[in-house]
Amino acid sequence: MAKKKERDVLSIEIQYDEKEELEALIESEDFHKLLLDEAISTIEHALTKNRKSARVCYVPNLECSVVLEKRNFTKVLNTAIKFYEHQEDYAKCAELVNLKKEVNESEEGNKGGN
Amino acid sequence: MNQKKEIKGVIEQILGSNITMRFDGTNEESKLKEEFIKVITIFESVWKRQNDIDLTYGADLSSYDDPFFKVIEGFINFCFDEIAAEAIIFYVYARKTDEGEIIPFVDSNNQEHIFNTIDDLWEFLMYWAEEIMKL
């Protein structure tokens, strides 16, 4: 039987000895971009598939997946919009605003439907 | 446990939202099986690619690819028992006729095994490992 092709989930191993190393990660713009981009892409995927949550990434050393509930999609998109505003990537901001609209419409649709 | 909490906090701070850390662990055997399936899938696709190029374009790349296949076969023979290694190599090179029909693999006890998928091959390897243990 053919298996459905699921999207590949990003695997991020986060190993550290000192808490300062983890704090350095919070400062890293590249890490912010990586996580936000992955979150955006999983939100898009969740909308297409009409899912109630999005699996953003997998942390193998914890054997855990990072899961984002649909009610929090907008919050993440707001964070991403701020990030790209800071980067002065306004085209990306516009894209994200549209995606936010889609999320809101989908939430309203669900409320109406149920 | 503390690390999990700390990592969760970092991700939440970056995403600006609450998240759930869902346990998605697998046991050692399923990890091993997953790795095995990945490797054999690549092995099979490389073998198929060589044959497809020959059939489609008439370009015989076997003399170029053969050393790579010999290395792979060498590692398989190095890592597995004789029959298990034979089964893996049979799976990739010989289980299908040109018409796509599946030929059974015959083990040293004269038992036939049909490998439709890599899962079937894996099941056979698990079965064979138990058979070896009985000796």
XYZ file of C-alpha atoms in Angstrom:
249
model
C 0.000 0.000 0.000
C 1.313 3.437 -0.861
C 2.135 5.614 2.115
C 1.196 9.279 2.204
C 4.251 11.508 1.746
C 4.549 13.733 4.791
C 6.741 16.820 4.780
C 10.202 16.303 6.256
C 10.483 17.676 9.763
C 13.536 19.736 10.597
C 15.715 18.058 13.197
C 17.628 20.367 15.545
C 19.956 18.922 18.140
C 20.413 21.400 21.002
C 23.314 20.302 23.193
C 24.919 22.516 25.809
C 26.870 22.282 29.039
C 26.422 25.778 30.439
C 23.242 27.860 30.459
C 25.221 30.712 28.870
C 25.532 28.641 25.692
C 21.757 28.431 25.538
C 21.480 32.171 26.090
C 23.881 32.686 23.171
C 21.391 30.775 21.041
C 18.681 33.293 21.988
C 20.960 36.066 20.740
C 21.620 34.312 17.422
C 19.770 35.946 14.547
C 20.442 32.915 12.342
C 18.756 30.621 14.852
C 15.771 32.974 15.093
C 15.460 32.965 11.311
C 15.772 29.185 11.114
C 13.052 28.569 13.695
C 10.702 31.258 12.447
C 11.033 30.161 8.815
C 10.331 26.584 9.799
C 7.354 27.676 11.901
C 5.966 29.698 8.969
C 6.356 26.777 6.628
C 4.652 24.359 9.054
C 1.815 26.817 9.635
C 1.261 27.007 5.859
C 1.292 23.205 5.708
C -1.142 22.924 8.632
C -3.524 25.358 6.923
C -3.409 23.415 3.663
C -4.119 20.169 5.487
C -6.640 21.810 7.839
C -4.732 20.643 10.911
C -5.220 21.908 14.455
C -1.522 22.012 15.215
C 1.832 22.271 13.444
C 4.938 20.192 14.160
C 7.699 22.778 13.856
C 10.781 20.674 14.462
C 12.188 17.644 16.226
C 14.812 17.804 18.964
C 16.501 14.384 18.780
C 18.470 14.640 22.009
C 15.186 15.127 23.908
C 13.236 12.787 21.603
C 10.614 15.530 21.455
C 8.766 17.381 18.722
C 8.022 21.072 19.059
C 4.286 21.407 18.471
C 2.440 24.663 17.912
C -1.308 24.772 18.509
C -3.465 26.536 15.923
C -4.668 29.127 18.448
C -1.020 30.302 18.655
C -0.323 30.563 14.894
C -1.106 34.296 14.885
C 1.272 34.996 17.788
C 4.123 33.313 15.933
C 3.303 35.170 12.722
C 3.338 38.465 14.650
C 6.802 37.571 15.983
C 7.942 36.710 12.455
C 6.557 39.990 11.070
C 8.503 41.944 13.704
C 11.641 39.951 12.890
C 11.392 40.662 9.160
C 10.505 44.303 9.779
C 13.764 44.567 11.698
C 15.489 42.907 8.726
C 13.782 45.457 6.457
C 12.414 42.601 4.356
C 9.045 44.202 3.661
C 8.086 41.785 0.913
C 8.304 38.962 3.433
C 6.271 41.035 5.906
C 3.523 41.467 3.318
C 3.541 37.714 2.687
C 3.199 37.073 6.415
C 0.359 39.551 6.787
C -1.517 37.631 4.093
C -0.782 34.368 5.830
C -2.076 35.847 9.089
C -5.307 36.777 7.294
C -5.606 33.184 6.089
C -5.127 31.911 9.642
C -7.803 34.274 10.961
C -10.221 33.351 8.176
C -9.629 29.675 8.828
C -10.296 30.193 12.562
C -13.503 32.123 11.816
C -14.526 29.405 9.359
C -14.030 26.755 12.034
C -16.057 28.728 14.563
C -18.864 29.160 12.036
C -18.714 25.543 10.982
C -18.925 24.156 14.499
C 14.095 17.158 32.600
C 15.600 20.550 33.389
C 17.193 20.749 29.934
C 13.844 20.052 28.327
C 12.288 22.913 30.285
C 15.152 25.263 29.403
C 15.066 24.397 25.697
C 11.280 24.790 25.675
C 11.716 28.253 27.219
C 14.236 29.293 24.549
C 12.016 28.147 21.687
C 8.979 29.869 23.207
C 10.966 33.067 23.592
C 12.064 32.970 19.952
C 8.624 32.089 18.560
C 6.815 34.431 20.944
C 4.264 31.794 21.792
C 3.604 28.783 23.990
C 4.579 25.452 22.506
C 4.136 21.820 23.471
C 7.110 19.484 23.689
C 5.616 16.206 22.520
C 7.529 13.013 23.237
C 8.182 11.324 19.892
C 10.815 8.853 20.951
C 11.187 5.500 19.332
C 12.875 2.380 20.596
C 16.292 1.199 19.421
C 14.901 -1.431 17.047
C 12.627 0.968 15.203
C 15.475 3.464 14.883
C 17.667 0.741 13.437
C 14.914 -0.318 11.050
C 14.392 3.286 9.955
C 18.122 3.682 9.224
C 18.192 0.362 7.383
C 15.242 1.360 5.199
C 16.897 4.680 4.350
C 20.189 3.047 3.354
C 18.618 0.263 1.282
C 16.304 2.743 -0.442
C 19.347 4.752 -1.572
C 21.247 1.606 -2.572
C 18.284 0.435 -4.644
C 17.768 3.842 -6.276
C 21.437 4.044 -7.325
C 21.241 0.569 -8.832
C 17.990 1.449 -10.591
C 19.480 4.708 -11.882
C 22.362 2.836 -13.503
C 19.941 0.451 -15.225
C 17.561 3.237 -16.284
C 20.372 5.231 -17.909
C 21.413 2.130 -19.808
C 17.838 1.387 -20.933
C 16.908 4.996 -21.776
C 20.113 6.376 -23.253
C 22.086 3.224 -24.003
C 24.903 4.481 -21.782
C 26.485 1.629 -19.887
C 27.929 3.138 -16.688
C 28.556 -0.204 -15.010
C 32.355 0.037 -15.259
C 32.136 3.442 -13.530
C 29.652 2.369 -10.849
C 30.974 -1.142 -10.187
C 33.695 -0.145 -7.692
C 31.040 1.709 -5.634
C 28.768 -1.317 -5.643
C 31.709 -3.544 -4.684
C 32.394 -1.302 -1.684
C 28.738 -1.471 -0.623
C 28.635 -5.246 -1.072
C 31.901 -5.527 0.849
C 30.422 -3.652 3.798
C 27.250 -5.727 3.692
C 29.291 -8.938 3.743
C 31.409 -7.505 6.511
C 28.417 -6.583 8.695
C 25.977 -9.448 8.118
C 25.890 -13.223 8.188
C 26.335 -14.927 4.791
C 22.631 -15.632 4.161
C 21.509 -12.235 5.492
C 24.034 -10.495 3.220
C 22.885 -12.638 0.290
C 19.277 -11.637 0.997
C 20.101 -7.922 1.024
C 22.073 -8.097 -2.206
C 19.365 -10.284 -3.771
C 16.738 -7.730 -2.719
C 18.457 -4.911 -4.597
C 19.836 -6.706 -7.661
C 17.718 -9.714 -8.381
C 14.319 -9.865 -6.711
C 12.488 -8.512 -9.766
C 12.443 -9.916 -13.285
C 12.608 -7.518 -16.238
C 8.816 -7.755 -16.307
C 8.612 -6.628 -12.676
C 7.643 -10.020 -11.286
C 8.917 -10.759 -7.766
C 11.200 -13.790 -7.433
C 11.375 -15.470 -4.012
C 14.606 -15.578 -2.073
C 15.579 -19.090 -1.008
C 17.491 -19.409 2.263
C 19.932 -22.179 3.191
C 17.050 -24.203 4.709
C 15.397 -24.148 1.264
C 12.622 -21.900 2.525
C 11.264 -19.307 0.137
C 10.751 -15.678 1.176
C 8.982 -13.018 -0.861
C 10.340 -9.488 -0.484
C 7.760 -7.034 -1.800
C 9.162 -4.176 0.250
C 12.185 -3.366 2.417
C 9.934 -4.081 5.404
C 9.690 -7.698 4.214
C 13.462 -7.845 3.903
C 13.801 -6.434 7.427
C 11.348 -9.044 8.764
C 13.415 -11.756 7.110
C 16.629 -10.403 8.678
C 14.967 -10.439 12.105
C 13.731 -13.991 11.494
C 17.148 -15.070 10.268
C 18.896 -13.548 13.275
C 16.700 -15.758 15.473
C 17.477 -18.799 13.327
C 21.201 -18.183 13.741
C 20.776 -17.895 17.502
C 19.266 -21.406 17.540
C 22.440 -22.917 16.028
